[in-house]
Coordinates of C-alpha atoms and ligand atoms in Angstrom, one line a residue:
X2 CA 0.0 0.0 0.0
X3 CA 1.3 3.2 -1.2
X4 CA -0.1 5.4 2.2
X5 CA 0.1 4.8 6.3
X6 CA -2.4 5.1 8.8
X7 CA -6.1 4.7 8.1
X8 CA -7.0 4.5 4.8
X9 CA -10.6 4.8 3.1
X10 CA -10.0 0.9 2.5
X11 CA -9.4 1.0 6.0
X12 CA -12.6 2.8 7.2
X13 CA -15.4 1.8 4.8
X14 CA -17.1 -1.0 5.1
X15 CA -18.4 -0.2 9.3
X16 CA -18.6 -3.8 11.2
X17 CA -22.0 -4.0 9.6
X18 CA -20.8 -3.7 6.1
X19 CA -22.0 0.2 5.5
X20 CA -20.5 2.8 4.0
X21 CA -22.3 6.1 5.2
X22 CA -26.2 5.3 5.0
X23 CA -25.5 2.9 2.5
X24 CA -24.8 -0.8 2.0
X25 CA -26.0 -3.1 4.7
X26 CA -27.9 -6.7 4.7
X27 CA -31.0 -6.6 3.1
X28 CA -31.1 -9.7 2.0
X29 CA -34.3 -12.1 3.1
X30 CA -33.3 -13.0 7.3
X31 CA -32.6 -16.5 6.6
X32 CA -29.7 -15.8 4.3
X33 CA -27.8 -14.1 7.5
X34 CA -26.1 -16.9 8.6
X35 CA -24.9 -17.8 4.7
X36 CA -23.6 -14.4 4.4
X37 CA -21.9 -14.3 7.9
X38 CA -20.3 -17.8 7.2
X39 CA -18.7 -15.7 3.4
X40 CA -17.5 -12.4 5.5
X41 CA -15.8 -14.9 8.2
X42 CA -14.0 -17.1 5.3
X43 CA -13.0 -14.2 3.5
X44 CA -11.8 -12.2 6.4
X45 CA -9.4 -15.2 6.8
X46 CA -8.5 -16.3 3.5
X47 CA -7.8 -12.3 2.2
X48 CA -4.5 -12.3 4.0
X49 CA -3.0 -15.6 4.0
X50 CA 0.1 -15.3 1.6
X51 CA -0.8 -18.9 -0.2
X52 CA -3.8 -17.0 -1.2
X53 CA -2.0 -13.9 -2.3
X54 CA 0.8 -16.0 -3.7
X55 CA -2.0 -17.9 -5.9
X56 CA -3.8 -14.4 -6.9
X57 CA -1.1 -13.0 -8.0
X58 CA -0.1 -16.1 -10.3
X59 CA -3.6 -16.5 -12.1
X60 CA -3.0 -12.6 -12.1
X61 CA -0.2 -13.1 -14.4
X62 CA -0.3 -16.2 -16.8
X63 CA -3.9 -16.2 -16.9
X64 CA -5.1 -12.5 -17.4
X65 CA -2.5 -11.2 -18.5
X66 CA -1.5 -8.6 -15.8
X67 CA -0.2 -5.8 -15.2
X68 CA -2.1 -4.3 -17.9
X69 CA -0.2 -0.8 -19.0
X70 CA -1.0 2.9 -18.7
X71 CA -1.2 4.3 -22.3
X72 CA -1.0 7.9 -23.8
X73 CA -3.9 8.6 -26.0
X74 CA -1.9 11.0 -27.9
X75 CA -3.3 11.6 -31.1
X76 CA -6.3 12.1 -29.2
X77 CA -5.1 14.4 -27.1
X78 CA -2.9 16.6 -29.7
X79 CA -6.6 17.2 -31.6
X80 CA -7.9 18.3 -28.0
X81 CA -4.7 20.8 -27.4
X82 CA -6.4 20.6 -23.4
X83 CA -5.8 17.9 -20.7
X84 CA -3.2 14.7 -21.8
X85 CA -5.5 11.8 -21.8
X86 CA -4.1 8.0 -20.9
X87 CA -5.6 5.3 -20.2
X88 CA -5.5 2.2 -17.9
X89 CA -5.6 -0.9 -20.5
X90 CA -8.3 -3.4 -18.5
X91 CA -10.2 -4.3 -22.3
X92 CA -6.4 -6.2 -22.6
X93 CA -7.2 -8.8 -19.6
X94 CA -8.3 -12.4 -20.8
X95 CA -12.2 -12.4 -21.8
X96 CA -11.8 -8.7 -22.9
X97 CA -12.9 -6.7 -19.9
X98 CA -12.0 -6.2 -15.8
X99 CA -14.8 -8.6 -14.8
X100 CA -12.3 -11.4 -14.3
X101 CA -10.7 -9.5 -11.8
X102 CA -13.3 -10.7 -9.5
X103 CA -14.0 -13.8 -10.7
X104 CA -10.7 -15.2 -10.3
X105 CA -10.9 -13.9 -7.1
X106 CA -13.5 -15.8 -6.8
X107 CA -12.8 -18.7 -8.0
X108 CA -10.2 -19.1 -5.8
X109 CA -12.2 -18.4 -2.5
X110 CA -14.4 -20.9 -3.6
X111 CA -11.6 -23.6 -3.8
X112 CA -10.6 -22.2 0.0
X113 CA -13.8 -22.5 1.0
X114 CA -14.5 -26.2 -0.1
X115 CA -17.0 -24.9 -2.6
X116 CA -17.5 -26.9 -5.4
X117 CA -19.2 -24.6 -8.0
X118 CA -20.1 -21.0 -8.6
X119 CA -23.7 -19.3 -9.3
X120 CA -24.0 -16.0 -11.0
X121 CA -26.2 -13.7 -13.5
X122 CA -25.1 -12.0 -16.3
X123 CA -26.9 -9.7 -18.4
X124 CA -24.8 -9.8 -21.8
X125 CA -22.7 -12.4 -20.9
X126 CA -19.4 -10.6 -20.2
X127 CA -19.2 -11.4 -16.4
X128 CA -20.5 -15.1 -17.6
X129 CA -17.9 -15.3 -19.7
X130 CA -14.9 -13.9 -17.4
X131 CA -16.7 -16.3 -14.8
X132 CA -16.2 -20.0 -16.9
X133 CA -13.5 -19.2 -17.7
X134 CA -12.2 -18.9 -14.0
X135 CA -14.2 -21.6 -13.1
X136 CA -12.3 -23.9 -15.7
X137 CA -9.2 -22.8 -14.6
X138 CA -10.1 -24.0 -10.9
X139 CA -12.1 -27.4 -11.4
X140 CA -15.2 -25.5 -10.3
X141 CA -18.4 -26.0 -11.8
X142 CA -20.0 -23.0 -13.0
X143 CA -23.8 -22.0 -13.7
X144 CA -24.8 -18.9 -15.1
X145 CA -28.2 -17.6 -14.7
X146 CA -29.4 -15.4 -18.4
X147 CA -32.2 -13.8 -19.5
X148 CA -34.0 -15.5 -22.0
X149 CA -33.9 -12.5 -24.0
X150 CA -30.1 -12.2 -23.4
X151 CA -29.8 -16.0 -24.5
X152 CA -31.6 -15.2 -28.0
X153 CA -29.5 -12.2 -28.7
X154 CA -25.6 -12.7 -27.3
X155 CA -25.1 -16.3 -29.3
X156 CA -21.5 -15.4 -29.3
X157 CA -21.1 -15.5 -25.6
X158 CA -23.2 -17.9 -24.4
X159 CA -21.6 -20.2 -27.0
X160 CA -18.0 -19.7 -25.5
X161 CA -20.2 -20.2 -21.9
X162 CA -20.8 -23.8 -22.7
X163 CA -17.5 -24.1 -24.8
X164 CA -15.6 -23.0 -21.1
X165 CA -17.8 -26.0 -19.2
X166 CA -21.1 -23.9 -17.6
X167 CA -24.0 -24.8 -17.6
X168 CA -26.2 -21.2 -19.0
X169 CA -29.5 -21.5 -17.6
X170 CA -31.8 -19.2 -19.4
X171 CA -34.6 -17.2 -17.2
X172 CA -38.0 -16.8 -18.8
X173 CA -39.8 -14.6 -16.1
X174 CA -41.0 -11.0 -16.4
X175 CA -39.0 -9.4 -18.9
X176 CA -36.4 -11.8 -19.5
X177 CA -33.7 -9.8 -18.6
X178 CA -31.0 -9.0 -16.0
X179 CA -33.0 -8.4 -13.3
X180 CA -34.8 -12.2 -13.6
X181 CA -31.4 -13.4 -14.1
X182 CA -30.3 -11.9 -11.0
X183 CA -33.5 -12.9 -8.6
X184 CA -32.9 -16.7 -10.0
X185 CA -29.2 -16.7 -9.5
X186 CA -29.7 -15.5 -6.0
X187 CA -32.9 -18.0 -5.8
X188 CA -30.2 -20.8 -6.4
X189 CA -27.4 -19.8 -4.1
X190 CA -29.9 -19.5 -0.9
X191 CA -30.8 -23.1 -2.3
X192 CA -27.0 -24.5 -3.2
X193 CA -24.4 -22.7 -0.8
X194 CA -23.5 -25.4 1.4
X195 CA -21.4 -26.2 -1.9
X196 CA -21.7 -23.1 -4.0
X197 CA -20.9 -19.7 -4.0
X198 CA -22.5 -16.8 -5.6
X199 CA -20.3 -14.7 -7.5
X200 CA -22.1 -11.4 -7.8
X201 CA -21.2 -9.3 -11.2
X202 CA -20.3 -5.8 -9.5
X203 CA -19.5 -4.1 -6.3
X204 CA -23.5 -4.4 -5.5
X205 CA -25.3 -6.6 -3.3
X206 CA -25.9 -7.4 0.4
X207 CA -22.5 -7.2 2.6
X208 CA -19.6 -8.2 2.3
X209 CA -20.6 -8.8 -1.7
X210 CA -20.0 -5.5 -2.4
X211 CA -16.2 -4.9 -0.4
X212 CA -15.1 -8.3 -2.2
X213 CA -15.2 -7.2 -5.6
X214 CA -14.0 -3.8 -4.7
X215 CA -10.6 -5.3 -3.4
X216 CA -10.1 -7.5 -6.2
X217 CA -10.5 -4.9 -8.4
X218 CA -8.3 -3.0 -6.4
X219 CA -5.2 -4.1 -8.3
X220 CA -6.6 -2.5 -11.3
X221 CA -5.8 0.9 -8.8
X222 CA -2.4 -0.3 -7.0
X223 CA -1.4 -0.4 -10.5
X224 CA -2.1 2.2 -12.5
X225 CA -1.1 4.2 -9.5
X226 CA 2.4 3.2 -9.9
X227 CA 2.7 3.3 -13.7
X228 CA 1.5 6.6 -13.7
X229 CA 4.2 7.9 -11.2
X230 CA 6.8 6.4 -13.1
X231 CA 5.6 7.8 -16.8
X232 CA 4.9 11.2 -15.4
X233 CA 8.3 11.2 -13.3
X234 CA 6.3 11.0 -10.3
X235 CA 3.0 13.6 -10.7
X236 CA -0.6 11.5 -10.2
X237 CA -3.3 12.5 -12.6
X238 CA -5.7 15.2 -11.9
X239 CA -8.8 13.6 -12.8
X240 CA -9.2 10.2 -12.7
X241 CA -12.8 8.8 -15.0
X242 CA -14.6 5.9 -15.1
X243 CA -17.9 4.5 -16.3
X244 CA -20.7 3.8 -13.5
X245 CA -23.2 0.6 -13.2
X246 CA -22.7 -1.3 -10.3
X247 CA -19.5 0.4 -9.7
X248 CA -16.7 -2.3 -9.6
X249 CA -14.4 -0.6 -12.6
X250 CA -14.7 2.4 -11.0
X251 CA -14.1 1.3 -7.4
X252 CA -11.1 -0.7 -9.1
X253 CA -9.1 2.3 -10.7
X254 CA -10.5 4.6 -7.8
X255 CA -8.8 2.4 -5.0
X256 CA -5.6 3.9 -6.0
X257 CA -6.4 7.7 -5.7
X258 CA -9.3 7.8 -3.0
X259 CA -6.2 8.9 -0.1
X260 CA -5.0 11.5 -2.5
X261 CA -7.7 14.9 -1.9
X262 CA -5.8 16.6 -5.0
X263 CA -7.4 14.0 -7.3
X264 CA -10.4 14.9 -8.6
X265 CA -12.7 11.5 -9.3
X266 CA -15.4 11.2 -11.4
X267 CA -18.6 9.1 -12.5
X268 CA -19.6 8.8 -15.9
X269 CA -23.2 7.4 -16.1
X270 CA -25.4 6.1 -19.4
X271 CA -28.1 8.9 -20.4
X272 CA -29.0 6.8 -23.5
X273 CA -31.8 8.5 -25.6
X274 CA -32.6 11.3 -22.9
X275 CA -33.4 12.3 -19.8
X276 CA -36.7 11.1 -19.8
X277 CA -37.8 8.2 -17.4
X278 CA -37.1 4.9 -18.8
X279 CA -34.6 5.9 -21.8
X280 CA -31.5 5.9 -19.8
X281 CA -29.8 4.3 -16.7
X282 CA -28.6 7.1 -15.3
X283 CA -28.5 6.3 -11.4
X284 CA -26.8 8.7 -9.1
X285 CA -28.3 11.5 -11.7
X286 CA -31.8 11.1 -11.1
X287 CA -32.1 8.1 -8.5
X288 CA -33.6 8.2 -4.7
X289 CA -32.6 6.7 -2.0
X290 CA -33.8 2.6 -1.6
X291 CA -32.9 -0.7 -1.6
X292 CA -32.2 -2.8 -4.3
X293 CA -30.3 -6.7 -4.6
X294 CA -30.3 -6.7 -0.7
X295 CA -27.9 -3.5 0.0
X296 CA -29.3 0.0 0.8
X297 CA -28.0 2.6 -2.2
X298 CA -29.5 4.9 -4.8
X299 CA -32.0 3.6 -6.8
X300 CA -33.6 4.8 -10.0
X301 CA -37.4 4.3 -9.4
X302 CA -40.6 4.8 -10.9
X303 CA -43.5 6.3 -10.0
X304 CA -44.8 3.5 -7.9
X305 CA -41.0 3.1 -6.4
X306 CA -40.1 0.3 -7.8
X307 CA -37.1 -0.3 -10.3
X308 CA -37.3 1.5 -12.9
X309 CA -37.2 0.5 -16.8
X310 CA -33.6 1.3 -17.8
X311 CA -31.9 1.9 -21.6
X312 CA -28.3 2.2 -22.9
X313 CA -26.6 1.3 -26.0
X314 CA -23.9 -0.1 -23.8
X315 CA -25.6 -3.4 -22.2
X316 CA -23.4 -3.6 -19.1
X317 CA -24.3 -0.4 -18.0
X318 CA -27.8 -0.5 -18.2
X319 CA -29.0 -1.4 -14.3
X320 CA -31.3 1.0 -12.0
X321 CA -29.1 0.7 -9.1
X322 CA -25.4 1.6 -8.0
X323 CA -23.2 -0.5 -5.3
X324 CA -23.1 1.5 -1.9
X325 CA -19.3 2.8 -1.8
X326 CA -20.3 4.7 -4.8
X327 CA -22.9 6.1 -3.6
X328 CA -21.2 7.4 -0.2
X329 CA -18.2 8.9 -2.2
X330 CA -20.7 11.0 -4.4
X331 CA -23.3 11.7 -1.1
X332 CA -19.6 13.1 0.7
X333 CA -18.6 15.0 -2.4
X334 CA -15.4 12.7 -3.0
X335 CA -16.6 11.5 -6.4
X336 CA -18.4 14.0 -8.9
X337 CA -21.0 12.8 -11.7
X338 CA -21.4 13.4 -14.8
X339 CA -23.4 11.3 -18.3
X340 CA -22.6 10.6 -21.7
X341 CA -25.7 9.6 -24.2
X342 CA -25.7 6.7 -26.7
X343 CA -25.3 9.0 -29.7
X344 CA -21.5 10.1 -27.6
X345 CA -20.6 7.1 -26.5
X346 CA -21.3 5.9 -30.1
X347 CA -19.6 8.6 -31.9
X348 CA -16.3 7.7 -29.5
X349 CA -16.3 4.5 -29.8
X350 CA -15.4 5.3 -33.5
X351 CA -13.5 8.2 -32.6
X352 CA -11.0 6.0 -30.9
X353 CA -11.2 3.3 -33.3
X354 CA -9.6 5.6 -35.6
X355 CA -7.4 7.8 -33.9
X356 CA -5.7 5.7 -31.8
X357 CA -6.3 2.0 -32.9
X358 CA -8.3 1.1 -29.6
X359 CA -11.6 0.0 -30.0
X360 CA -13.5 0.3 -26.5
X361 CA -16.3 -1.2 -24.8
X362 CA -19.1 1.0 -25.8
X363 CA -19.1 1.1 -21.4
X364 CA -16.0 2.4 -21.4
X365 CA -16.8 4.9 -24.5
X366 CA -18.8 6.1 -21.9
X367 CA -16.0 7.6 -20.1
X368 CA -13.8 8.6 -22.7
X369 CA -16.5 10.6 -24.2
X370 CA -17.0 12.6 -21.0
X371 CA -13.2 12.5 -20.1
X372 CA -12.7 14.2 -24.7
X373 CA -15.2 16.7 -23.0
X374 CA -13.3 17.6 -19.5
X375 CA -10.0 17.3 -21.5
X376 CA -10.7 20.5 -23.9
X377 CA -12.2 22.3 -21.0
X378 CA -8.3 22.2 -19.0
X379 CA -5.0 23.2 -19.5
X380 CA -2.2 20.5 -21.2
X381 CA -0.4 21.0 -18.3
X382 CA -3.4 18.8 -16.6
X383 CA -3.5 14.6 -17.4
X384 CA -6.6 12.8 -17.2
X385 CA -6.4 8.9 -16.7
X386 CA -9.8 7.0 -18.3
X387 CA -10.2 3.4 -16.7
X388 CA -10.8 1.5 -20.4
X389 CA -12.6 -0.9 -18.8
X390 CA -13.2 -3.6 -22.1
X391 CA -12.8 -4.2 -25.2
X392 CA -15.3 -3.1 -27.5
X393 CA -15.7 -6.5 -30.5
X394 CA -18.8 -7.2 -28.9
X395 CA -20.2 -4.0 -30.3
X396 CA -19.1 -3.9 -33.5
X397 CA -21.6 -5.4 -35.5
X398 CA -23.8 -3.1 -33.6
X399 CA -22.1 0.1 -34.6
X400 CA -21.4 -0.6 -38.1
X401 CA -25.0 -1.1 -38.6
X402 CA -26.2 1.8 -36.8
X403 CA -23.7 4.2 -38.2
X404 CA -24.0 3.2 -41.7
X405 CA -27.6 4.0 -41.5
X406 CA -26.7 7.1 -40.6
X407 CA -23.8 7.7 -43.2
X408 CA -21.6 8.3 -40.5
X409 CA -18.7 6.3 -41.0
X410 CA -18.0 7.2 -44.8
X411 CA -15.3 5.2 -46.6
Ligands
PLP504 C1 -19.9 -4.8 -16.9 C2 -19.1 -3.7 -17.5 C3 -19.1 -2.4 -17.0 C4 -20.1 -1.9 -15.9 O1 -19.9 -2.5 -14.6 P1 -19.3 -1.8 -13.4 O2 -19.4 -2.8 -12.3 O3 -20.0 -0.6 -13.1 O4 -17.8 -1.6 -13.7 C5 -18.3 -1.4 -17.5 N1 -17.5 -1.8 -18.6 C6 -17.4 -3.0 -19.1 C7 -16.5 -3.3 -20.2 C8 -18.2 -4.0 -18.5 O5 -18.2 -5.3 -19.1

């Protein structure tokens, strides 16, 4: 760890797994003891040095880590403002930071005498990331998808069953991630004497949400210490990320939340506009509530429910926001801002063609706002963009759309 004393690491989660007014158990009573049973065997396991030893291993041959720090240059000569790098996590195995956590994962499971791991996934990135740590452990792995997912994402639930899990497709309500996520959590209060459930961001009832923030941590600890060393020892002055459950953010975040002189900020999906139901932007317009068993900010509709959400990028498109994030934007630590489909669209290409990158259309996301910020500020300011996937997935989906459009030209 780069600072002494107390850290925010060190502070947040309280004893009973809040951070501020949020976070918490909410999960139905009788799950208490399964969740009491996780924080205990984590708690333990976290620190032993096989376990670090092991992490740090997978880390390597598996993922591919450390992934580098890279100067958008081009990019940020057309600007003239703000230099604008970025922390590479689209170049981890399965194209995105997801397996950070699942590896983790994984690997508590082993410790734990678990023989299989239960999650959702709405698109299929987090299923993915999640087989294919599952396979590298001997673990079986089910993966709870919308129906409607299962119809459209061929290429990911393909490589699912390719990597050994078993996809197991959700036909209630509207077919989606939500359904996925009820039934995923329906079979780990039914299979967790010999599974675990490994949630797909920093949401969820305690400790859910402080696991997948320190295993994305390392996405933080790194960039931290490649940016000292290309800068000749100055940190960023803004670091950006893209917002839906939170655990990219938290991830590159970890390594600046000690240092007051960084500015951090949220970049969340306004899709079509700001009108209820075309976007998914939480902390924007969001209440106060409870969602997945964790006290947060919810986007709600008019009966207070859940509300309908849309983006263009699928893995941003969720009504609620893990708890950490919303304490550091409640305090004032962490600002927010949004970026709409026809942005993140336009980027997407953007960086395609200036610099050879070709982002998540999440991540595109947060380089569209970070392009913004950077033409606003002086060169003598850098701005570090957590690229947080790869963006193959959406190609075929941005060809067509911007061909229709005449956009993309020869
Ligand atoms: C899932 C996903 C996100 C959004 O999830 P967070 O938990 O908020 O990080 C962002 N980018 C990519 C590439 C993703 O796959």
């Amino acid at each position: 760890m780069p600072h002494s004393g107390s850290t925010h690491a060190d502070r947040f989660p309280d004893a009973d797994g809040y951070y501020g007014d949020f976070g918490g158990n909410h999960w139905p009573p009788h799950l208490g003891p399964v969740l009491d049973e996780l924080a205990g065997a984590y708690e333990e396991i976290r620190s032993s040095p096989d376990f670090r030893r092991e992490l740090d291993t997978v880390r390597t041959g598996l993922q591919g880590r450390p992934t580098p720090v890279h100067h958008l240059e081009n990019i940020s000569d057309e600007i003239g403002g703000a230099g604008l790098y970025v922390k590479r996590e689209d170049l981890n195995h399965t194209g995105a930071h997801k397996i950070n956590h699942c590896v983790g994962f994984a690997l508590l499971a082993r410790r734990m005498g678990k023989r299989k791991l239960i999650a959702e996934t709405g698109a299929g990135q987090h299923g993915v990331a999640l087989a294919s740590a599952a396979a590298r452990f001997g673990l079986d792995c089910e993966v709870h998808m919308g129906a409607v997912d299962v119809d459209k994402v061929d290429a990911n639930v393909g490589l699912m069953r390719l990597l050994g899990a078993r996809v197991v497709p959700v036909a209630s309500g509207q077919a989606t991630l939500k359904e996925a996520s009820d039934s995923a959590l329906h079979a780990y209060s039914e299979q967790h004497g010999h599974a675990l459930y490994a949630i797909g961001s920093a949401i969820g009832p305690h400790p859910f949400p402080m696991i997948v923030r320190d295993f994305q941590s390392v996405v933080g600890q790194e960039a931290r210490a490649q940016f000292l060393s290309i800068t000749g020892g100055t940190l960023p002055d803004h670091v950006v990320a893209c917002v839906a459950g939170g655990s990219n953010a938290l991830g590159v975040y970890s390594g600046f939340l000690d240092d007051p002189e960084v500015a951090l900020h949220a970049v969340e999906p306004l899709g079509r506009s700001a009108r209820p139901g075309q976007h998914a932007a939480t902390l924007t317009f969001g209440r106060p509530g409870t969602l997945h068993g964790a006290r947060s900010v919810v986007l709600q509709d008019d009966g207070g429910g859940p509300s309908t959400v849309l983006s263009v990028a699928s893995g941003l498109a969720y009504p609620g926001v893990g708890p950490e994030i919303a304490m550091l934007r409640a305090t004032g630590r962490l600002s927010v801002d949004t970026a709409s489909d026809e942005e993140a669209v336009a980027t997407f290409v953007r960086v395609a063609r200036s610099e050879g990158i070709v982002p998540a259309l999440e991540s595109s996301h947060a380089l569209a706002f970070a392009i913004r910020l950077a033409a606003g500020r002086p060169p003598t300011e850098r701005i570090l963009v957590n690229l947080s996937g790869r963006g193959d997935k959406d190609v075929d989906f941005v060809l067509a759309r911007q061909d229709g459009g005449g956009v993309l030209g020869g």
